[in-house]
Amino acid sequence: MTLSSFTSKSSLMLGKLFSLSLVFSVLLSSLSLSPVASSANTLIIGEPSEELTIHRDLFGQFSEHIGEGIYGGIWVGKDSAIENVNGIRTDVVNALKALKIPVIRWPGGCFADQYHWREGIGPREDRVSRLNAWGNIIETNQFGSHEFMEFIRQIDSKAYINVNLGSATVKDATDWLEYLTAAAPTSLAKERAENGHPEPYKVKYIGFGNEAWGCGGAMTAGEYFSRLKRYSTFALNLNPEQQFSGIDLLFDRGASNPHAMIKVAAGANDLDTEFTEKMMQLWAQAPGYLPIFDALSLHHYTMSRGPMSDSASEFEHSEYLRFVAMAQEMDTILKAHSAIMDKYDPERSVGLVVDEWGNWLKPDLATNPAFLKQNNTLRDAITAGITLNIFARNAARVKMANIAQMVNVIQAMVLTQGEAMIVTPTYHLFKMYVPFQDAQLLPVDHKPGTINVGDKTIPTIDAMAARANDGSVWLALINIDSEHTLTVEPVLGTVAIKKAAGDVLTSAQVNDANSFKHPNRVNARQVSFAAKGSQPLKITLPPASVSVIQLSTKAIK
Ligand code: AHR
């Protein structure tokens, strides 16, 4: 279908705009809508040729010891006037619980390669203080392994522990894993029990170092891989519920235990496919019975001239579109890395994990720029929706992703200021996307209009569909066009869609944000649609909006 897919009303509006864009063609040369024709914008939802699960871990989060990411944002201490359970603030826990966060990466980031786990256990008054390179502030180590595990217990999530490969030893990593996971009464397990947790913890993912090519030690892929081999071989998860049988260890690691820990190697940045190629070559040469990693990471932030140069909330409409176009580059990047991984691992046993992503903007809320505390607008929620849709479409290879970062840092879900807390537009987006966790991707065929952004062309609508475990069909529909309401007509085989309902996230301006004064300026609201008589159901999408809609084939009573 061509642009003819719009309804006649939006066609007229777009038609008018197109005429205007001709009149003002010089002014609008870098931003123009393509011509419009008249028929409805049909969205054909098909059946997949093979099952593709949108892994719940694609909706993961990242939490690093930066600024107020942990201290003040999550950890306030037991004696704080701010309501808390075991030192962890209750408002933040309650807000995050609603996102059903599947997994959290901690303690970094660059911080992971400076972190010494022993300094963060035992009586809090005896813990070691150090300088944290993020802002040169004192890291008191009040929030350590036990506090992190308590936090994920409270929000019902899972642990992705990133161990220090840059400035610690193989023994440090091995001991940390034994301390966390051993059930047998080893000295380390006894120490854990003395520190308040007799039961072994579970660690779902382990990451070895971070950004090995940069803050993790400025290594080549070859240098990193030779260090990684020893960490990966010896840092074992000893929790009986996560262990392999002896036979697995030798021949088929992990196959008999779906709860086995997944080992993540630090991977490339952006389009550095050479790093991925070298890592995969070395992975393929390693003995098959001892895979060095089960997943390879990738970091990609959306930003233009390096981190912290784009304004977080003061931007023009054209800047919004430029960010949307940049967010769509995630697809190109994933496909480039996946193609290389396919060469060495055609069976896709190694997952690609995007364990840092998001819009990295000017830290306009930060008291110290190194705290990376930035505003969060409707634009950020829209680009997050586009990115999650891209992850879903690439789910054959992409198995986990962790937005940077959950609280108070970069593209956060929640912002705190003393005892106050607000949720961001990106928070609402993640909450709306919960039904897609572990759903089956369904192919969508539609031909949206297009918008020219500089030398790029972006679609007016980004659509993703999935079938949830209960059989219901969900749509994520992003109207990128910030000036026009668009309409889609979903088609689900021969079944008539009678009703649809869900949530829409939008606001008057793309740079609208929530603030402590106006905490609900950008908020999701419920919407519903019903087919009129025998006509096809129409779903209207407000300008610059994200709608997550459940389709119903039940007749209206
Ligand atoms: O998320 C902030 C920083 O960005 C992380 O510490 C590092 O891994 C990346 O460069």
Coordinates of C-alpha atoms and ligand atoms in Angstrom, one line a residue:
M1 CA 0.0 0.0 0.0
T2 CA 1.1 3.5 -0.6
L3 CA 0.3 6.6 1.2
S4 CA -3.2 5.9 0.0
S5 CA -3.6 4.0 3.2
F6 CA -4.7 7.0 5.2
T7 CA -8.3 7.7 5.9
S8 CA -9.9 10.5 3.9
K9 CA -9.8 12.9 6.8
S10 CA -6.2 12.5 7.5
S11 CA -5.5 12.4 3.7
L12 CA -7.1 15.8 3.4
M13 CA -5.0 17.1 6.2
L14 CA -1.9 15.6 4.9
G15 CA -2.7 16.7 1.4
K16 CA -3.1 20.3 2.7
L17 CA 0.2 20.0 4.5
F18 CA 1.8 18.6 1.4
S19 CA 0.6 21.6 -0.6
L20 CA 1.9 23.8 2.1
S21 CA 5.2 22.0 2.1
L22 CA 5.4 22.8 -1.7
V23 CA 4.8 26.4 -1.0
F24 CA 7.4 26.5 1.7
S25 CA 9.6 23.9 0.1
V26 CA 12.7 25.9 0.7
L27 CA 12.0 26.3 4.4
L28 CA 10.9 22.7 4.7
S29 CA 13.5 21.1 2.5
S30 CA 14.8 18.9 5.3
L31 CA 11.4 17.9 6.7
S32 CA 8.5 17.0 4.3
L33 CA 5.6 14.6 4.2
S34 CA 5.2 12.5 1.1
P35 CA 2.0 12.6 -1.0
V36 CA -1.2 11.1 0.3
A37 CA -3.7 9.0 -1.4
S38 CA -7.1 8.1 -0.2
S39 CA -7.8 4.5 1.0
A40 CA -7.6 3.3 4.6
N41 CA -4.2 2.6 6.3
T42 CA -4.7 -1.2 6.6
L43 CA -2.5 -3.1 9.0
I44 CA -2.4 -6.7 8.1
I45 CA -1.4 -8.9 11.1
G46 CA -0.2 -12.2 9.8
E47 CA 0.9 -15.6 11.3
P48 CA 4.6 -16.1 11.7
S49 CA 6.4 -18.8 9.7
E50 CA 8.3 -19.7 12.8
E51 CA 7.7 -18.8 16.5
L52 CA 9.6 -15.8 17.7
T53 CA 9.4 -15.0 21.3
I54 CA 9.9 -11.3 22.4
H55 CA 12.0 -12.3 25.4
R56 CA 10.9 -10.6 28.5
D57 CA 14.6 -9.7 29.2
L58 CA 14.4 -7.2 26.3
F59 CA 12.6 -5.0 28.8
G60 CA 15.5 -5.0 31.3
Q61 CA 17.0 -2.1 33.1
F62 CA 20.5 -0.9 34.0
S63 CA 21.5 0.7 37.4
E64 CA 25.0 2.0 38.0
H65 CA 26.7 3.8 40.9
I66 CA 26.5 7.2 39.2
G67 CA 25.3 10.3 40.9
E68 CA 21.8 9.6 42.4
G69 CA 21.4 6.4 40.4
I70 CA 21.7 4.3 43.6
Y71 CA 22.2 6.7 46.6
G72 CA 19.2 8.9 47.1
G73 CA 17.4 7.2 44.2
I74 CA 17.1 3.7 45.5
W75 CA 19.1 3.5 48.7
V76 CA 18.3 6.0 51.5
G77 CA 19.3 3.9 54.5
K78 CA 17.1 2.4 57.3
D79 CA 17.3 5.6 59.4
S80 CA 16.1 7.9 56.6
A81 CA 12.9 10.0 57.0
I82 CA 12.0 8.8 53.6
E83 CA 9.7 5.7 53.8
N84 CA 11.8 2.7 53.2
V85 CA 12.0 -1.1 53.7
N86 CA 15.5 -2.2 54.7
G87 CA 16.9 1.1 53.5
I88 CA 15.3 0.9 50.0
R89 CA 12.8 3.7 49.3
T90 CA 9.3 2.5 49.1
D91 CA 7.9 5.0 46.5
V92 CA 10.6 3.9 44.0
V93 CA 10.0 0.2 44.7
N94 CA 6.2 0.6 44.2
A95 CA 6.7 2.6 41.0
L96 CA 9.2 0.1 39.5
K97 CA 7.1 -3.0 40.5
A98 CA 4.5 -1.9 38.0
L99 CA 7.0 -2.2 35.2
K100 CA 7.5 -5.9 35.9
I101 CA 11.2 -5.4 35.3
P102 CA 12.6 -8.8 34.3
V103 CA 16.3 -8.2 35.0
I104 CA 18.6 -5.4 36.3
R105 CA 22.3 -5.0 35.4
W106 CA 24.4 -3.8 38.3
P107 CA 26.9 -2.3 39.5
G108 CA 28.0 -0.8 36.1
G109 CA 29.0 0.3 33.5
C110 CA 32.4 1.8 33.8
F111 CA 31.9 1.6 37.6
A112 CA 31.9 -2.3 37.4
D113 CA 35.6 -2.3 36.5
Q114 CA 36.4 -0.2 39.6
Y115 CA 34.2 -2.1 41.9
H116 CA 35.5 -4.5 44.6
W117 CA 32.7 -6.5 46.0
R118 CA 34.3 -7.2 49.4
E119 CA 34.1 -3.5 50.2
G120 CA 30.4 -3.7 49.9
I121 CA 29.6 -6.5 52.4
G122 CA 29.5 -6.8 56.1
P123 CA 28.5 -4.2 58.8
R124 CA 27.8 -1.0 57.0
E125 CA 29.8 1.1 59.4
D126 CA 32.9 -0.8 58.5
R127 CA 32.6 -0.5 54.8
V128 CA 35.4 0.9 52.7
S129 CA 35.0 4.4 51.2
R130 CA 36.5 5.2 47.8
L131 CA 36.4 7.9 45.2
N132 CA 33.9 7.1 42.4
A133 CA 35.2 8.4 39.1
W134 CA 31.7 9.5 38.1
G135 CA 31.9 13.0 39.6
N136 CA 34.8 12.2 42.0
I137 CA 32.4 11.7 44.9
I138 CA 32.8 9.4 47.9
E139 CA 31.4 5.9 47.2
T140 CA 30.5 4.7 50.7
N141 CA 29.7 1.1 49.6
Q142 CA 26.6 1.2 51.8
F143 CA 24.7 -0.3 48.8
G144 CA 26.5 -3.6 48.1
S145 CA 25.6 -7.2 47.1
H146 CA 23.1 -7.8 49.9
E147 CA 21.3 -4.5 49.3
F148 CA 21.2 -5.0 45.6
M149 CA 19.7 -8.5 46.0
E150 CA 17.2 -7.2 48.6
F151 CA 16.2 -4.5 46.1
I152 CA 15.5 -7.0 43.3
R153 CA 13.6 -9.1 45.8
Q154 CA 11.4 -6.2 46.6
I155 CA 10.7 -5.4 43.0
D156 CA 10.6 -9.1 41.9
S157 CA 13.3 -8.9 39.3
K158 CA 16.4 -10.9 38.5
A159 CA 20.1 -10.2 38.9
Y160 CA 22.6 -9.4 36.1
I161 CA 25.9 -9.0 38.0
N162 CA 28.7 -7.3 36.0
V163 CA 32.0 -8.4 37.5
N164 CA 35.2 -6.4 37.5
L165 CA 37.6 -7.8 34.8
G166 CA 39.5 -4.5 34.4
S167 CA 41.0 -3.9 37.8
A168 CA 40.3 -7.1 39.9
T169 CA 41.4 -10.7 39.5
V170 CA 39.9 -14.0 38.4
K171 CA 39.9 -15.0 42.1
D172 CA 37.8 -11.9 43.0
A173 CA 35.2 -12.8 40.4
T174 CA 35.2 -16.5 41.4
D175 CA 34.9 -15.7 45.1
W176 CA 32.1 -13.2 44.5
L177 CA 30.1 -15.8 42.6
E178 CA 30.8 -18.4 45.3
Y179 CA 29.8 -15.9 48.0
L180 CA 26.5 -15.1 46.3
T181 CA 25.5 -18.6 45.1
A182 CA 27.1 -21.4 47.1
A183 CA 24.6 -23.5 49.1
A184 CA 27.2 -25.9 50.6
P185 CA 28.7 -24.5 53.8
T186 CA 31.9 -23.2 52.2
S187 CA 33.7 -20.4 54.1
L188 CA 32.3 -17.8 51.7
A189 CA 28.7 -19.2 52.0
K190 CA 29.1 -19.1 55.8
E191 CA 30.2 -15.5 55.6
R192 CA 27.2 -14.7 53.5
A193 CA 25.0 -16.4 56.1
E194 CA 26.7 -14.4 58.9
N195 CA 25.9 -11.2 56.9
G196 CA 22.3 -12.1 57.0
H197 CA 21.5 -14.4 54.0
P198 CA 21.9 -18.1 54.6
E199 CA 20.0 -19.0 51.4
P200 CA 22.1 -18.8 48.2
Y201 CA 21.2 -16.1 45.8
K202 CA 20.4 -16.6 42.2
V203 CA 22.4 -14.8 39.5
K204 CA 20.7 -15.0 36.1
Y205 CA 23.3 -13.3 34.1
I206 CA 27.0 -12.6 34.7
G207 CA 28.8 -9.9 32.7
F208 CA 32.6 -9.9 32.5
G209 CA 33.9 -6.4 32.4
N210 CA 32.4 -3.5 30.6
E211 CA 33.3 -1.7 27.4
A212 CA 36.6 -3.5 27.2
W213 CA 37.6 -1.3 24.3
G214 CA 37.2 1.8 26.5
C215 CA 36.8 2.5 30.2
G216 CA 37.1 -1.3 30.8
G217 CA 40.8 -1.3 30.0
A218 CA 41.3 0.0 26.4
M219 CA 41.8 -3.5 25.1
T220 CA 41.6 -5.0 21.6
A221 CA 39.0 -7.8 21.2
G222 CA 41.9 -10.3 21.2
E223 CA 43.3 -8.9 24.4
Y224 CA 39.9 -8.9 26.1
F225 CA 39.1 -12.5 24.9
S226 CA 42.3 -13.9 26.4
R227 CA 41.5 -12.4 29.8
L228 CA 37.9 -13.4 29.5
K229 CA 38.7 -17.1 29.0
R230 CA 40.0 -17.4 32.6
Y231 CA 37.1 -15.5 34.1
S232 CA 34.6 -17.4 32.2
T233 CA 36.1 -20.8 33.1
F234 CA 36.4 -20.2 36.8
A235 CA 33.7 -17.8 37.9
L236 CA 30.9 -20.4 38.3
N237 CA 27.4 -20.2 39.7
L238 CA 27.2 -22.8 42.5
N239 CA 23.5 -22.4 43.3
P240 CA 22.1 -26.0 43.0
E241 CA 19.0 -24.7 41.2
Q242 CA 21.2 -23.1 38.5
Q243 CA 23.9 -25.7 38.1
F244 CA 24.5 -28.0 35.2
S245 CA 24.7 -31.8 35.5
G246 CA 28.2 -33.2 35.1
I247 CA 27.3 -34.4 31.6
D248 CA 26.2 -30.9 30.7
L249 CA 29.4 -29.4 31.9
L250 CA 31.3 -31.6 29.5
F251 CA 29.1 -31.9 26.5
D252 CA 26.0 -29.8 26.5
R253 CA 26.4 -27.0 28.9
G254 CA 23.2 -25.7 30.2
A255 CA 20.9 -27.6 28.0
S256 CA 19.2 -29.5 30.9
N257 CA 18.8 -26.5 33.1
P258 CA 16.8 -23.5 31.8
H259 CA 17.8 -21.6 35.0
A260 CA 21.5 -21.9 34.3
M261 CA 23.4 -18.6 34.5
I262 CA 24.1 -16.9 31.2
K263 CA 27.6 -15.6 30.6
V264 CA 27.8 -12.2 28.8
A265 CA 31.0 -11.0 27.2
A266 CA 31.6 -7.3 26.9
G267 CA 31.1 -6.4 23.2
A268 CA 31.2 -3.7 20.7
N269 CA 30.0 -0.1 20.6
D270 CA 27.7 1.2 17.9
L271 CA 28.7 -0.1 14.5
D272 CA 32.1 -1.5 15.5
T273 CA 31.5 -4.7 13.7
E274 CA 35.2 -5.6 13.7
F275 CA 35.0 -6.1 17.5
T276 CA 32.1 -8.4 17.1
E277 CA 33.8 -10.3 14.3
K278 CA 37.0 -10.9 16.3
M279 CA 35.0 -12.0 19.4
M280 CA 32.9 -14.4 17.3
Q281 CA 35.9 -15.8 15.5
L282 CA 37.6 -16.6 18.9
W283 CA 34.3 -17.9 20.3
A284 CA 34.0 -20.3 17.4
Q285 CA 37.6 -21.6 17.8
A286 CA 37.1 -22.4 21.5
P287 CA 36.4 -26.0 22.5
G288 CA 32.7 -26.7 22.0
Y289 CA 32.3 -28.2 25.5
L290 CA 33.5 -25.0 27.1
P291 CA 31.8 -22.0 25.5
I292 CA 33.5 -18.8 26.7
F293 CA 30.3 -16.8 26.5
D294 CA 26.6 -17.4 25.9
A295 CA 25.9 -13.8 24.9
L296 CA 27.8 -10.9 23.5
S297 CA 26.9 -7.4 24.5
L298 CA 26.5 -4.2 22.4
H299 CA 26.2 -0.6 23.6
H300 CA 24.5 2.0 21.6
Y301 CA 23.3 5.4 22.8
T302 CA 21.2 7.8 20.7
M303 CA 23.0 11.1 20.7
S304 CA 24.5 13.4 18.1
R305 CA 27.8 15.0 18.9
G306 CA 29.0 12.8 21.7
P307 CA 27.3 12.4 25.0
M308 CA 25.7 15.3 26.8
S309 CA 25.5 17.7 23.8
D310 CA 21.8 17.5 22.9
S311 CA 19.3 19.5 24.9
A312 CA 17.0 17.2 26.9
S313 CA 13.9 19.4 26.8
E314 CA 14.6 22.6 24.7
F315 CA 14.4 21.5 21.1
E316 CA 12.6 22.3 17.9
H317 CA 10.2 20.0 16.1
S318 CA 13.0 19.2 13.5
E319 CA 15.2 18.0 16.4
Y320 CA 12.5 15.6 17.5
L321 CA 12.4 14.1 14.0
R322 CA 16.2 13.9 13.9
F323 CA 16.1 11.9 17.1
V324 CA 13.5 9.6 15.8
A325 CA 15.6 9.0 12.7
M326 CA 18.7 8.4 14.9
A327 CA 16.7 5.9 17.1
Q328 CA 15.8 3.9 14.0
E329 CA 19.5 3.3 13.3
M330 CA 19.3 0.7 16.1
D331 CA 17.8 -1.6 13.5
T332 CA 20.8 -1.2 11.1
I333 CA 23.2 -1.7 13.9
L334 CA 21.5 -4.9 15.2
K335 CA 21.3 -6.3 11.7
A336 CA 25.0 -5.6 11.1
H337 CA 26.1 -7.4 14.2
S338 CA 23.6 -10.2 13.8
A339 CA 24.9 -10.9 10.3
I340 CA 28.4 -11.4 11.6
M341 CA 27.2 -13.6 14.5
D342 CA 25.2 -15.6 12.0
K343 CA 28.4 -16.5 10.1
Y344 CA 30.0 -18.1 13.2
D345 CA 26.9 -19.2 15.0
P346 CA 24.2 -20.0 12.4
E347 CA 22.2 -21.8 15.1
R348 CA 22.0 -18.6 17.1
S349 CA 23.2 -20.1 20.4
V350 CA 24.9 -16.9 21.3
G351 CA 22.5 -14.0 22.2
L352 CA 23.1 -10.4 21.3
V353 CA 22.4 -8.3 24.4
V354 CA 22.1 -4.5 24.2
D355 CA 22.9 -3.9 27.8
E356 CA 23.2 -0.1 27.4
W357 CA 20.9 1.9 25.3
G358 CA 18.9 5.1 25.5
N359 CA 18.9 8.9 24.7
W360 CA 22.0 10.3 26.3
L361 CA 21.4 14.1 26.6
K362 CA 22.6 17.2 28.4
P363 CA 22.4 16.6 32.2
D364 CA 20.1 19.6 32.8
L365 CA 18.8 18.3 36.1
A366 CA 22.2 17.5 37.6
T367 CA 23.9 19.3 40.3
N368 CA 27.2 17.8 39.0
P369 CA 27.3 17.1 35.2
A370 CA 28.9 13.7 35.9
F371 CA 25.7 12.6 37.6
L372 CA 24.1 12.4 34.2
K373 CA 20.7 13.4 35.5
Q374 CA 18.7 14.6 32.5
N375 CA 15.1 15.6 31.7
N376 CA 12.9 13.1 30.0
T377 CA 10.2 14.1 27.5
L378 CA 7.6 12.6 25.2
R379 CA 10.3 12.5 22.5
D380 CA 12.2 10.0 24.8
A381 CA 9.2 7.8 25.2
I382 CA 8.5 7.7 21.5
T383 CA 12.1 6.8 20.7
A384 CA 12.0 4.2 23.4
G385 CA 8.9 2.7 21.8
I386 CA 10.6 2.7 18.4
T387 CA 13.6 0.9 20.0
L388 CA 11.6 -1.7 21.8
N389 CA 9.7 -2.4 18.5
I390 CA 13.1 -2.9 16.8
F391 CA 14.3 -5.3 19.5
A392 CA 11.1 -7.3 19.1
R393 CA 11.6 -7.6 15.3
N394 CA 15.2 -8.7 15.9
A395 CA 14.3 -11.1 18.7
A396 CA 15.7 -14.1 16.8
R397 CA 19.2 -12.8 17.9
V398 CA 18.6 -10.1 20.5
K399 CA 17.8 -11.8 23.8
M400 CA 18.2 -9.0 26.4
A401 CA 18.4 -5.3 26.6
N402 CA 18.9 -2.9 29.5
I403 CA 17.9 0.8 29.1
A404 CA 20.4 3.2 30.7
Q405 CA 19.5 3.9 33.4
M406 CA 16.6 3.0 35.7
V407 CA 16.7 5.8 38.3
N408 CA 18.0 9.4 38.0
V409 CA 20.6 8.7 35.3
I410 CA 20.4 9.2 31.5
Q411 CA 17.0 8.0 30.2
A412 CA 15.5 7.2 33.6
M413 CA 12.2 5.6 34.6
V414 CA 11.9 7.6 37.8
L415 CA 13.4 10.9 39.0
T416 CA 13.8 11.7 42.7
Q417 CA 14.5 15.0 44.5
G418 CA 14.9 14.5 48.2
E419 CA 11.7 12.8 49.4
A420 CA 9.8 13.6 46.1
M421 CA 9.6 11.2 43.2
I422 CA 8.1 11.5 39.7
V423 CA 7.8 9.0 36.9
T424 CA 8.9 9.9 33.4
P425 CA 7.2 9.5 30.0
T426 CA 9.7 6.6 29.4
Y427 CA 8.3 5.0 32.6
H428 CA 4.8 5.1 31.1
L429 CA 6.0 3.6 27.9
F430 CA 7.7 0.7 29.6
K431 CA 4.5 0.1 31.7
M432 CA 2.4 0.1 28.6
Y433 CA 4.7 -2.5 26.9
V434 CA 4.4 -5.1 29.7
P435 CA 2.0 -7.2 27.7
F436 CA 4.7 -7.8 25.1
Q437 CA 7.0 -9.6 27.6
D438 CA 7.4 -13.2 26.3
A439 CA 4.7 -12.6 23.7
Q440 CA 5.0 -14.1 20.2
L441 CA 5.9 -11.7 17.5
L442 CA 3.3 -11.5 14.7
P443 CA 4.3 -10.1 11.3
V444 CA 2.7 -6.8 10.4
D445 CA 2.3 -5.6 6.8
H446 CA 1.4 -2.0 6.2
K447 CA 2.5 0.9 4.1
P448 CA 2.7 4.0 6.2
G449 CA 3.4 7.5 4.9
T450 CA 6.9 8.8 5.1
I451 CA 8.6 11.9 6.4
N452 CA 11.9 13.1 5.0
V453 CA 14.4 14.0 7.7
G454 CA 17.6 15.4 6.1
D455 CA 18.8 12.6 3.8
K456 CA 16.7 10.0 5.6
T457 CA 13.1 8.9 5.2
I458 CA 11.2 7.7 8.2
P459 CA 7.7 6.2 8.4
T460 CA 4.8 8.1 9.9
I461 CA 3.7 5.0 11.8
D462 CA 5.8 2.3 13.5
A463 CA 3.7 -0.8 14.2
M464 CA 4.5 -4.0 16.0
A465 CA 2.1 -6.9 16.8
A466 CA 2.3 -9.8 19.2
R467 CA 0.2 -12.6 20.6
A468 CA 0.4 -12.8 24.4
N469 CA 0.5 -16.1 26.3
D470 CA -3.3 -15.9 26.9
G471 CA -3.9 -15.8 23.1
S472 CA -4.8 -12.1 23.0
V473 CA -3.3 -10.0 20.2
W474 CA -1.6 -6.7 21.1
L475 CA -0.5 -3.8 18.9
A476 CA 2.2 -1.2 19.6
L477 CA 1.4 1.7 17.3
I478 CA 3.6 4.8 17.2
N479 CA 2.4 7.8 15.3
I480 CA 5.6 9.6 14.7
D481 CA 3.9 12.5 12.8
S482 CA 3.6 15.2 15.4
E483 CA 1.1 17.2 13.5
H484 CA -1.6 14.8 12.3
T485 CA -3.9 12.3 13.8
L486 CA -3.6 9.1 11.8
T487 CA -5.9 6.1 11.5
V488 CA -5.2 2.4 11.1
E489 CA -7.6 -0.5 10.3
P490 CA -6.1 -3.7 11.7
V491 CA -6.9 -6.9 9.9
L492 CA -6.5 -10.3 11.7
G493 CA -7.0 -13.0 9.1
T494 CA -10.6 -13.5 8.4
V495 CA -11.7 -12.8 12.0
A496 CA -13.6 -9.6 12.4
I497 CA -12.1 -7.3 15.1
K498 CA -15.0 -5.9 17.0
K499 CA -13.3 -3.9 19.7
A500 CA -9.9 -2.7 20.8
A501 CA -8.8 -1.1 24.0
G502 CA -5.6 0.0 25.6
D503 CA -3.5 3.0 26.5
V504 CA -2.2 6.0 24.6
L505 CA 0.7 8.1 25.7
T506 CA 0.9 11.6 24.2
S507 CA 1.1 15.3 25.2
A508 CA 0.6 18.7 23.6
Q509 CA 4.3 19.1 22.7
V510 CA 7.0 16.6 21.9
N511 CA 9.3 18.2 24.5
D512 CA 6.7 18.1 27.3
A513 CA 8.2 16.5 30.4
N514 CA 7.0 15.7 33.9
S515 CA 8.4 17.8 36.7
F516 CA 8.1 17.9 40.4
K517 CA 5.7 20.8 40.0
H518 CA 3.7 19.1 37.2
P519 CA 4.2 15.4 37.8
N520 CA 1.4 14.3 35.5
R521 CA 1.8 16.5 32.4
V522 CA 2.8 13.5 30.3
N523 CA 0.7 10.5 31.3
A524 CA -0.9 7.5 29.6
R525 CA -4.7 7.4 29.3
Q526 CA -7.1 4.6 28.5
V527 CA -8.7 4.5 25.0
S528 CA -11.2 2.1 23.4
F529 CA -12.5 1.7 19.9
A530 CA -15.5 -0.2 18.5
A531 CA -16.3 -1.3 15.0
K532 CA -19.4 0.4 13.6
G533 CA -21.8 -2.2 12.2
S534 CA -20.0 -4.3 9.6
Q535 CA -17.4 -1.6 9.0
P536 CA -13.8 -2.4 9.8
L537 CA -12.5 -1.3 13.2
K538 CA -10.6 1.9 13.1
I539 CA -7.9 2.9 15.6
T540 CA -7.0 6.6 15.7
L541 CA -3.5 7.6 16.7
P542 CA -3.1 11.2 18.0
P543 CA -0.1 13.1 16.7
A544 CA 3.2 12.1 18.3
S545 CA 1.8 9.3 20.4
V546 CA 2.4 5.7 21.4
S547 CA -0.7 3.4 21.7
V548 CA -0.6 -0.1 23.0
I549 CA -3.9 -1.7 22.1
Q550 CA -5.4 -5.1 22.7
L551 CA -7.7 -6.4 20.0
S552 CA -10.9 -8.2 20.7
T553 CA -12.9 -10.4 18.4
K554 CA -15.8 -10.7 20.7
A555 CA -19.0 -9.1 19.5
I556 CA -20.2 -6.0 21.2
K557 CA -23.3 -6.6 23.4
Ligands
AHR1 O1 25.8 4.6 31.2 C1 26.8 5.5 31.4 C2 28.1 4.9 30.9 O2 28.1 4.8 29.5 C3 28.5 3.5 31.4 O3 29.2 3.5 32.6 C4 29.5 3.1 30.3 O4 29.4 1.7 30.1 C5 29.0 3.8 29.1 O5 30.0 4.4 28.4

